Coordinates of C-alpha atoms and ligand atoms in Angstrom, one line a residue:
Chain A
M1 CA 0.2 -0.1 -0.1
K2 CA 1.3 3.6 -0.8
T3 CA 1.7 5.9 2.0
I4 CA 1.2 9.3 2.1
N5 CA 2.8 11.4 4.8
L6 CA 0.8 14.4 5.6
D7 CA 2.3 14.8 9.1
Y8 CA 6.1 16.2 8.2
A9 CA 5.7 18.5 11.2
A10 CA 6.1 15.4 13.4
A11 CA 8.6 13.7 11.3
A12 CA 10.3 14.4 7.7
P13 CA 13.0 12.3 6.0
V14 CA 16.3 14.0 6.2
E15 CA 17.2 15.5 2.7
P16 CA 19.8 13.1 1.1
A17 CA 22.2 15.7 0.6
V18 CA 22.2 16.5 4.2
L19 CA 22.8 12.9 5.3
E20 CA 25.8 12.8 2.7
Y21 CA 27.2 15.9 4.5
M22 CA 26.8 14.6 8.0
L23 CA 28.4 11.3 7.7
P24 CA 32.1 12.0 7.4
Y25 CA 31.7 13.7 10.7
F26 CA 30.7 10.2 12.3
K27 CA 33.8 8.6 10.5
E28 CA 36.8 10.6 9.6
Y29 CA 36.3 13.9 11.4
Y30 CA 35.0 12.2 14.8
G31 CA 37.4 14.3 16.7
N32 CA 36.1 16.6 19.8
P33 CA 35.8 20.0 18.7
S34 CA 37.2 21.5 22.1
S35 CA 40.5 19.2 21.5
G36 CA 43.7 21.3 21.5
H37 CA 45.4 18.9 19.0
S38 CA 44.5 18.7 15.0
L39 CA 41.9 15.7 15.3
G40 CA 39.4 18.7 16.5
E41 CA 40.0 21.0 13.9
R42 CA 37.7 19.9 11.3
P43 CA 34.8 19.4 13.7
R44 CA 35.4 22.8 15.1
K45 CA 35.2 24.2 11.5
A46 CA 31.8 22.2 11.2
L47 CA 30.4 24.0 13.9
E48 CA 31.4 27.5 12.7
E49 CA 30.1 26.7 9.3
A50 CA 26.8 25.2 10.5
R51 CA 26.3 28.7 12.8
E52 CA 27.2 30.8 9.7
K53 CA 24.5 29.0 7.7
V54 CA 22.0 29.2 10.4
G55 CA 22.9 32.7 10.9
I56 CA 22.3 33.2 7.1
L57 CA 18.7 31.6 7.5
L58 CA 18.0 34.0 10.1
E59 CA 20.2 37.1 8.6
A60 CA 21.7 36.8 12.0
E61 CA 25.3 37.0 13.0
P62 CA 26.7 33.5 13.5
K63 CA 28.5 34.3 17.0
N64 CA 24.8 34.9 18.1
I65 CA 23.6 31.2 17.3
I66 CA 24.0 28.5 20.1
F67 CA 23.0 25.0 19.3
T68 CA 21.0 23.1 21.2
S69 CA 19.0 19.3 21.3
S70 CA 15.7 20.8 20.1
A71 CA 13.1 23.9 19.7
S72 CA 12.2 22.6 23.3
E73 CA 15.7 23.1 24.8
S74 CA 16.1 26.4 22.8
N75 CA 12.6 27.8 24.5
N76 CA 13.7 26.5 27.9
L77 CA 16.8 28.3 27.8
A78 CA 15.4 31.5 26.5
I79 CA 12.6 31.5 29.1
K80 CA 14.1 29.9 32.1
G81 CA 17.6 31.4 31.3
L82 CA 16.2 35.0 30.8
A83 CA 14.0 34.3 34.1
A84 CA 17.1 33.5 36.1
S85 CA 19.2 36.2 34.8
A86 CA 16.8 39.2 35.3
K87 CA 15.3 38.2 38.5
N88 CA 16.3 41.3 40.1
K89 CA 14.7 43.5 37.5
G90 CA 11.6 41.8 37.7
N91 CA 9.4 38.6 37.9
H92 CA 6.8 39.3 35.4
I93 CA 6.9 37.3 32.2
I94 CA 3.9 37.8 29.1
S95 CA 3.2 35.0 26.6
S96 CA 0.2 33.8 25.0
T97 CA -2.4 31.1 25.4
I98 CA -1.6 29.3 22.0
E99 CA 2.4 28.7 22.5
H100 CA 3.7 25.1 22.5
F101 CA 3.9 23.3 25.6
S102 CA 7.6 23.7 25.8
I103 CA 6.7 27.4 26.7
L104 CA 3.3 26.8 28.5
N105 CA 4.7 24.2 30.8
Q106 CA 8.0 26.0 32.0
L107 CA 5.6 29.0 32.6
K108 CA 3.7 27.1 34.8
T109 CA 6.8 25.6 36.7
L110 CA 8.1 29.5 36.8
Q111 CA 4.8 30.5 38.4
K112 CA 5.1 27.8 41.3
N113 CA 8.6 29.6 41.6
G114 CA 7.2 33.0 42.3
Y115 CA 7.2 34.3 38.7
E116 CA 3.9 36.2 37.4
V117 CA 2.9 35.0 34.3
T118 CA 0.3 36.8 31.7
L119 CA -0.9 34.9 28.8
I120 CA -2.6 37.2 26.0
P121 CA -5.6 35.8 24.2
V122 CA -6.2 35.6 20.5
D123 CA -9.1 35.8 18.4
R124 CA -10.4 33.4 16.4
H125 CA -7.8 33.3 13.6
G126 CA -5.4 32.9 16.3
F127 CA -3.8 36.6 16.1
L128 CA -2.6 38.1 19.6
S129 CA -4.4 41.0 20.5
L130 CA -1.7 43.7 20.2
D131 CA -3.8 46.1 23.0
K132 CA -4.1 43.6 25.4
L133 CA -0.3 42.8 25.2
A134 CA 0.2 46.6 25.6
E135 CA -2.1 46.6 28.9
A136 CA -0.3 43.8 30.2
I137 CA 2.9 45.2 30.3
K138 CA 3.9 46.3 34.0
D139 CA 7.4 47.8 35.5
E140 CA 8.0 44.2 36.4
T141 CA 8.0 42.7 33.1
I142 CA 11.1 40.9 31.9
L143 CA 9.9 39.0 29.1
I144 CA 7.7 38.7 26.3
S145 CA 7.5 35.2 24.4
I146 CA 5.3 35.0 21.3
Q147 CA 5.6 32.2 18.6
T148 CA 6.2 33.5 15.0
A149 CA 3.9 30.9 13.7
N150 CA 1.4 28.4 15.5
P151 CA 2.3 24.6 14.6
E152 CA -1.2 23.7 14.9
I153 CA -3.2 26.1 12.9
G154 CA -0.3 28.0 10.9
T155 CA -1.2 31.4 12.2
I156 CA 1.6 33.9 11.5
Q157 CA 1.8 36.5 14.1
P158 CA 2.6 40.1 13.5
V159 CA 6.0 39.5 15.3
E160 CA 7.7 42.8 14.2
K161 CA 4.7 44.8 15.8
I162 CA 4.9 42.8 18.9
A163 CA 8.9 43.5 19.0
A164 CA 8.2 46.9 18.4
I165 CA 6.2 47.1 21.8
A166 CA 8.5 45.2 23.8
R167 CA 11.7 47.2 22.4
E168 CA 10.0 50.6 23.4
K169 CA 9.6 49.2 27.0
G170 CA 12.9 47.8 27.0
I171 CA 11.5 44.1 27.6
T172 CA 13.4 41.3 26.0
F173 CA 11.4 39.5 23.4
H174 CA 11.7 35.8 22.6
T175 CA 9.9 34.0 19.8
D176 CA 9.6 30.5 19.2
A177 CA 10.0 30.4 15.4
T178 CA 9.8 26.5 15.3
A179 CA 6.7 26.2 13.1
A180 CA 8.0 29.1 10.7
A181 CA 11.9 28.5 10.2
G182 CA 12.5 27.3 6.8
W183 CA 9.2 27.9 5.4
I184 CA 8.7 31.6 5.5
P185 CA 11.6 34.1 5.6
L186 CA 13.0 35.1 8.9
S187 CA 15.1 38.2 9.5
V188 CA 16.3 38.6 13.2
E189 CA 17.0 42.3 12.5
K190 CA 13.7 43.1 10.7
M191 CA 11.8 41.1 13.1
G192 CA 13.3 42.8 16.1
V193 CA 13.7 40.0 18.1
D194 CA 16.0 39.3 20.9
L195 CA 15.9 35.4 21.4
L196 CA 14.5 33.1 18.5
T197 CA 14.1 29.3 18.7
L198 CA 14.1 27.0 15.7
A199 CA 14.9 23.0 15.2
G200 CA 16.4 21.5 12.3
D201 CA 13.8 18.7 12.1
Q202 CA 11.5 20.9 10.7
F203 CA 13.2 21.9 7.5
Y204 CA 15.0 18.4 6.7
G205 CA 17.7 18.4 9.3
P206 CA 18.2 15.6 11.3
K207 CA 15.9 15.3 14.7
G208 CA 17.7 16.4 17.9
T209 CA 18.9 19.7 16.4
G210 CA 17.9 23.2 17.7
A211 CA 19.2 26.6 17.7
L212 CA 18.7 29.6 19.9
F213 CA 19.7 33.3 18.3
I214 CA 20.8 35.4 21.3
R215 CA 21.2 39.0 20.5
R216 CA 24.1 40.6 21.8
G217 CA 23.8 41.9 25.3
V218 CA 21.0 39.6 26.3
R219 CA 22.3 37.7 29.5
L220 CA 20.9 34.0 30.0
T221 CA 21.7 31.6 32.8
P222 CA 22.7 28.5 31.4
L223 CA 20.6 25.4 32.0
I224 CA 23.3 22.9 31.5
E225 CA 26.6 23.6 33.5
G226 CA 30.1 22.4 33.0
G227 CA 32.4 23.3 30.1
I228 CA 32.6 26.5 28.1
Q229 CA 31.1 25.2 24.8
E230 CA 28.5 27.4 23.1
R231 CA 30.0 30.1 24.8
G232 CA 29.3 28.8 28.2
L233 CA 25.4 28.8 27.7
R234 CA 25.3 24.9 27.2
A235 CA 27.8 22.7 28.3
G236 CA 28.7 19.2 26.8
T237 CA 30.1 17.9 23.8
E238 CA 28.6 19.3 20.7
N239 CA 26.9 16.8 18.6
V240 CA 29.1 17.6 15.4
A241 CA 27.5 15.6 12.8
L242 CA 24.1 16.5 13.5
I243 CA 24.8 20.2 14.0
A244 CA 26.7 20.0 11.0
G245 CA 23.4 18.5 9.0
M246 CA 21.1 21.0 10.5
G247 CA 23.5 23.8 9.1
E248 CA 23.5 22.2 5.8
A249 CA 19.6 21.9 6.0
A250 CA 19.5 25.6 6.8
R251 CA 21.5 26.3 3.7
I252 CA 19.6 24.6 1.4
A253 CA 16.1 25.8 3.1
S254 CA 17.3 29.3 2.9
E255 CA 18.3 29.0 -0.7
N256 CA 15.0 27.6 -1.6
I257 CA 12.6 29.1 0.6
E258 CA 10.6 31.1 -2.0
Q259 CA 10.3 28.3 -4.3
N260 CA 9.3 25.6 -1.7
S261 CA 6.9 27.7 0.1
K262 CA 5.1 28.6 -3.1
V263 CA 5.1 24.8 -4.4
V264 CA 4.2 23.9 -0.7
A265 CA 1.3 26.5 -0.5
A266 CA 0.0 25.7 -4.0
Q267 CA -0.4 22.0 -3.2
R268 CA -1.8 22.9 0.2
D269 CA -4.5 24.9 -1.2
K270 CA -5.3 22.2 -3.8
L271 CA -5.7 19.8 -1.0
K272 CA -8.1 22.3 1.2
E273 CA -10.2 23.0 -2.0
S274 CA -10.2 19.8 -2.9
L275 CA -11.4 18.4 0.7
L276 CA -13.7 21.3 1.1
A277 CA -15.8 20.6 -2.1
N278 CA -15.9 17.1 -1.9
V279 CA -16.4 16.0 2.1
P280 CA -19.2 17.7 3.6
H281 CA -19.3 19.4 7.0
L282 CA -15.4 20.2 7.2
H283 CA -14.2 23.5 8.9
L284 CA -11.1 25.1 8.5
N285 CA -9.2 26.1 11.4
G286 CA -7.1 29.3 11.7
H287 CA -6.5 32.1 9.3
P288 CA -7.4 31.2 5.5
E289 CA -4.2 33.3 4.1
Q290 CA -1.9 34.2 7.1
R291 CA -0.4 30.9 7.7
V292 CA 2.3 29.0 7.3
P293 CA 2.5 27.4 3.6
R294 CA 2.6 23.8 4.5
N295 CA -0.3 23.9 7.3
L296 CA -4.1 23.1 6.8
N297 CA -6.1 22.3 9.9
L298 CA -9.6 21.0 9.2
S299 CA -12.6 19.7 11.5
V300 CA -14.7 16.9 10.4
E301 CA -17.7 17.7 12.1
F302 CA -19.4 14.9 14.0
V303 CA -16.6 12.7 14.2
E304 CA -13.7 12.3 16.8
G305 CA -10.1 12.7 15.5
E306 CA -8.1 9.8 16.6
A307 CA -10.7 7.4 15.1
L308 CA -10.3 9.3 11.9
L309 CA -6.7 9.0 12.2
M310 CA -6.6 5.4 12.6
R311 CA -9.1 4.9 9.8
L312 CA -6.8 7.0 7.7
N313 CA -3.7 5.3 8.8
M314 CA -5.5 1.9 7.7
V315 CA -5.3 3.3 4.1
G316 CA -1.8 4.7 4.1
I317 CA -2.7 8.5 4.9
H318 CA -0.8 9.6 7.8
V319 CA -2.1 13.0 9.7
S320 CA -2.1 14.3 13.1
S321 CA -4.9 15.3 15.3
G322 CA -5.5 17.9 17.8
S323 CA -8.2 15.8 19.7
S324 CA -7.7 14.5 23.2
C325 CA -7.5 10.9 22.3
T326 CA -4.4 11.2 20.3
S327 CA -2.5 13.6 22.5
Q328 CA -2.9 11.2 25.4
A329 CA -3.9 14.4 27.4
L330 CA -7.6 13.4 27.3
K331 CA -8.2 17.1 26.6
S332 CA -8.8 19.2 23.3
S333 CA -6.3 21.2 21.8
H334 CA -5.6 24.0 24.0
V335 CA -4.9 26.1 20.8
L336 CA -8.4 25.1 19.1
S337 CA -10.2 26.0 22.3
A338 CA -8.3 29.4 22.4
I339 CA -9.6 30.2 19.4
G340 CA -13.0 29.4 20.0
V341 CA -13.7 26.2 18.3
P342 CA -16.5 24.4 20.2
P343 CA -15.3 21.1 21.8
E344 CA -16.9 18.8 19.5
L345 CA -15.7 20.3 16.6
A346 CA -12.0 20.6 18.2
Q347 CA -12.3 16.8 18.7
G348 CA -12.5 16.1 15.4
S349 CA -9.6 18.4 14.2
L350 CA -7.2 17.0 11.2
L351 CA -3.6 18.6 11.1
F352 CA -2.1 18.2 7.5
T353 CA 1.5 19.5 7.4
L354 CA 2.8 18.8 4.0
G355 CA 6.4 18.3 2.8
K356 CA 8.0 19.6 -0.6
E357 CA 7.4 16.4 -2.3
N358 CA 4.7 16.5 -5.0
I359 CA 1.5 15.0 -3.6
A360 CA -0.6 16.4 -6.3
D361 CA -1.5 13.0 -8.0
D362 CA -2.5 11.9 -4.3
I363 CA -5.1 14.5 -3.7
P364 CA -8.0 12.7 -5.5
Y365 CA -7.1 9.6 -3.4
I366 CA -6.8 11.5 0.1
T367 CA -9.9 13.2 -1.0
E368 CA -11.9 9.9 -1.5
Q369 CA -10.4 8.1 1.4
L370 CA -11.2 11.3 3.9
G371 CA -15.0 11.3 2.5
Q372 CA -15.3 7.4 3.0
V373 CA -13.8 7.3 6.4
A374 CA -15.9 10.3 7.5
G375 CA -19.0 8.9 6.2
L376 CA -18.3 5.7 7.9
L377 CA -17.6 7.1 11.4
R378 CA -20.6 9.6 10.9
N379 CA -22.8 6.7 10.2
M380 CA -22.0 5.5 13.8
S381 CA -21.9 9.0 15.2
P382 CA -25.0 9.8 17.4
L383 CA -24.2 13.7 16.9
Y384 CA -24.7 13.0 13.3
H385 CA -27.7 11.2 13.6
Q386 CA -29.3 14.0 15.9
Y387 CA -28.3 16.3 13.0
L388 CA -29.8 14.5 10.3
K389 CA -33.1 14.3 12.4
E390 CA -33.3 18.0 13.0
A391 CA -32.3 18.5 9.3
E392 CA -35.6 16.5 8.6
K393 CA -37.5 18.4 10.9
N394 CA -36.7 21.7 9.7
A395 CA -36.8 20.7 6.0
P396 CA -39.9 22.4 4.1
V397 CA -42.9 20.3 3.8
Q398 CA -43.0 19.6 -0.3
Chain B
M1 CA -1.5 6.4 18.3
P2 CA -2.0 4.2 21.2
Q3 CA -0.8 0.8 21.4
Y4 CA -4.3 -1.1 20.9
S5 CA -4.5 -5.0 20.9
D6 CA -5.7 -7.1 18.1
K7 CA -8.9 -7.5 19.5
V8 CA -9.4 -3.6 19.9
M9 CA -8.3 -3.2 16.3
D10 CA -10.6 -5.8 14.8
H11 CA -13.6 -4.3 16.6
F12 CA -12.4 -0.9 15.5
T13 CA -11.9 -2.2 12.0
N14 CA -15.5 -4.1 11.9
P15 CA -17.6 -2.6 14.3
R16 CA -20.6 -5.1 14.9
N17 CA -24.2 -4.0 15.7
I18 CA -24.1 -0.4 14.7
G19 CA -27.0 1.7 14.6
E20 CA -30.1 2.7 16.1
I21 CA -33.2 0.5 16.8
T22 CA -36.5 2.3 15.4
D23 CA -38.8 1.5 18.3
P24 CA -36.7 0.3 21.0
D25 CA -37.7 -1.1 24.4
G26 CA -34.8 1.0 26.1
V27 CA -32.7 3.8 25.5
G28 CA -29.3 4.6 27.4
E29 CA -27.1 7.6 26.6
V30 CA -24.1 8.4 28.4
G31 CA -21.4 11.5 27.7
N32 CA -18.0 12.1 28.8
P33 CA -17.9 15.9 29.6
V34 CA -13.8 15.5 29.9
C35 CA -13.4 14.3 26.3
G36 CA -16.9 14.9 24.9
D37 CA -17.5 11.5 24.0
M38 CA -20.9 10.1 23.7
M39 CA -22.7 6.5 23.2
K40 CA -26.3 5.5 22.6
F41 CA -27.3 2.2 23.2
T42 CA -30.8 1.1 22.0
I43 CA -32.2 -2.3 23.1
K44 CA -35.0 -4.9 22.3
V45 CA -36.4 -7.1 24.9
K46 CA -38.1 -10.3 24.6
D47 CA -38.9 -12.7 27.4
G48 CA -36.5 -11.2 29.7
R49 CA -33.7 -11.4 27.3
I50 CA -31.9 -8.7 25.0
E51 CA -32.8 -9.9 21.8
D52 CA -31.3 -7.4 19.7
V53 CA -28.9 -4.2 20.7
K54 CA -27.6 -1.4 18.7
Y55 CA -25.6 1.8 19.3
L56 CA -24.1 5.0 18.1
T57 CA -20.7 6.1 19.4
F58 CA -18.8 9.6 19.1
G59 CA -15.5 8.6 20.4
C60 CA -11.8 7.4 19.9
G61 CA -10.7 4.3 18.6
A62 CA -10.9 2.4 21.7
A63 CA -14.4 4.1 22.1
I64 CA -15.6 2.4 19.4
S65 CA -14.4 -1.0 20.1
V66 CA -15.8 -1.2 23.5
S67 CA -19.0 -0.4 22.2
S68 CA -18.9 -3.0 19.6
M69 CA -17.8 -5.3 22.3
V70 CA -20.2 -4.4 25.0
S71 CA -23.1 -5.1 22.0
E72 CA -21.7 -8.5 21.4
M73 CA -21.4 -9.4 25.2
A74 CA -25.3 -8.1 26.0
K75 CA -26.8 -10.1 23.0
G76 CA -29.1 -12.7 24.2
K77 CA -28.2 -12.2 27.7
T78 CA -31.1 -11.7 30.3
L79 CA -31.5 -8.2 31.6
E80 CA -30.0 -9.4 34.9
E81 CA -26.8 -11.1 33.2
A82 CA -26.5 -7.9 31.2
L83 CA -26.8 -5.7 34.3
K84 CA -23.6 -7.5 35.6
I85 CA -21.3 -6.7 32.8
T86 CA -18.5 -4.9 34.2
N87 CA -16.4 -2.1 32.4
K88 CA -13.3 -4.1 33.6
Q89 CA -14.9 -7.2 31.8
V90 CA -15.2 -5.3 28.5
A91 CA -11.7 -4.2 28.9
E92 CA -10.3 -7.7 29.4
E93 CA -12.5 -9.2 26.4
L94 CA -10.8 -6.7 24.4
G95 CA -7.3 -8.1 25.2
G96 CA -6.8 -4.9 27.4
L97 CA -6.9 -1.4 26.8
P98 CA -3.9 1.2 27.3
G99 CA -3.9 2.9 30.6
N100 CA -5.1 6.4 29.7
K101 CA -8.1 4.8 27.7
M102 CA -9.6 3.0 30.5
H103 CA -12.1 5.5 31.0
C104 CA -13.6 4.7 27.5
S105 CA -14.5 1.6 28.6
N106 CA -16.5 2.7 31.3
L107 CA -18.7 4.6 28.8
G108 CA -20.0 1.2 27.2
A109 CA -21.0 -0.9 29.9
D110 CA -22.8 2.5 31.3
A111 CA -24.7 3.0 28.4
L112 CA -25.8 -0.7 28.4
H113 CA -27.0 -0.4 32.0
K114 CA -28.9 2.7 31.4
A115 CA -30.8 1.6 28.5
I116 CA -31.7 -1.8 30.6
E117 CA -32.9 0.6 33.5
D118 CA -34.9 2.8 31.0
Y119 CA -36.4 -0.5 30.0
M120 CA -37.3 -1.5 33.5
E121 CA -38.3 1.6 34.3
K122 CA -41.0 2.0 31.6
N123 CA -41.9 -1.6 32.7
K124 CA -42.0 -1.1 36.3
I125 CA -39.6 -4.1 36.9
K126 CA -37.4 -3.6 39.6
A127 CA -33.7 -4.9 39.4
E128 CA -33.0 -7.8 41.6
S129 CA -31.4 -6.6 44.8
G130 CA -29.2 -9.6 44.8
S131 CA -30.3 -10.6 48.4
Ligands
LIG401 S1 -13.6 8.1 24.4 FE1 -12.2 9.4 25.2 S2 -10.5 8.9 25.2 FE2 -11.5 7.4 24.2

């Protein structure tokens, strides 16, 4: 059976050229970049090259890039690191209700440790309320952390405006750009951010790679202490091969960003149109246009997401869902509830993230299968039967 | 996706007894407010036995398998026997459920019991107290 991956956000294959690029760093150039002797030279150089390439992707100075193990780690270093180092300045942090759990969960921990947190609400498209943000700022505010784009509904925030508000008040601004990096052009200068998170696996680099841009002058307390690797901000021997791979993936992504985004967005739109035109009772979540090119989020009314996902999996289609039952948290997606999607619809949400591979030929199959699966599950859904009865009652008498 | 047993997958793939009996003798509906799942059981009773049982389910894979399994377990049983079907038994019959899915199994037996109680109430039958 053919398999169609529409869950690239969860995992994407490493770009073949990236894999090739990494291999020598496992074999010939296995030296420790901190070594004083010549075995360390090439690995050390690889790190600096990777820094440059990630820097190009973000239009940032290479020396302001720190390598980590993941976007989650970068987010933790940014937030906990800043909170600890700025404790004498204040204890108030502002973020949004739709951030990733690697932000929200640490904010909860910080709250327990005496920090104050304000989460700014978003509108039905997922846009942050700038007014509420400005109102929330206090003398004690040390950090504002707002994502560049939402991984689930794709909405792209007006980061420049948020950064301007923060800058005016002298508050450090962090953005989690994990869902955006490699897919929309990013420039730390134009955006005006002080801290920016990304992960290599989101643009065909290896899993287990992350980076944090740290503007000069921003002081962070390290989470991992030990040696002086990564400017003393992250101790431990660097994962040279993987970092080199992330760098190479960043280079390829920055060269192709425009083309990739265009192609992927066109495919995403075709898929969206085909599904909406052929499968009844679908609802789009997030903003129709202002979203990451590869992201599509739909709610399939009257059915639940995990059941959909399992059925689609059986016919070779891999998607993800924000429903309770798949997140294993037994709650529906915090993002969908924050944008006001009613619980029954949030339960039936499907998240498609496309890759740059061509799926044009698969769209009829995906549409047909989703139609069948939805029909099958609706046939056993009490909500759907209720709906049919109501519709019948309200139908005009012939 | 959670790890489901073959039995769960079988009932999920080929759910038995889906639907709604048009003039049921008893109706039982339950909903789980936490995850918003719903199950509706309808039964037909003849000579004190469950002659037919159908269900509708809005819920996860486990919830669908659970309702299918409950419907099979209940069919042909006397009301008293069917009332004794426990959530635990259902989960066992399915070859186990992942820990965070145990609550889904609560829905199935509860909905069936409600349908039986509904029938008993309508027909003024008292459930045996057992003593
Ligand atoms: S019915 Fe809610 S998780 Fe299964």
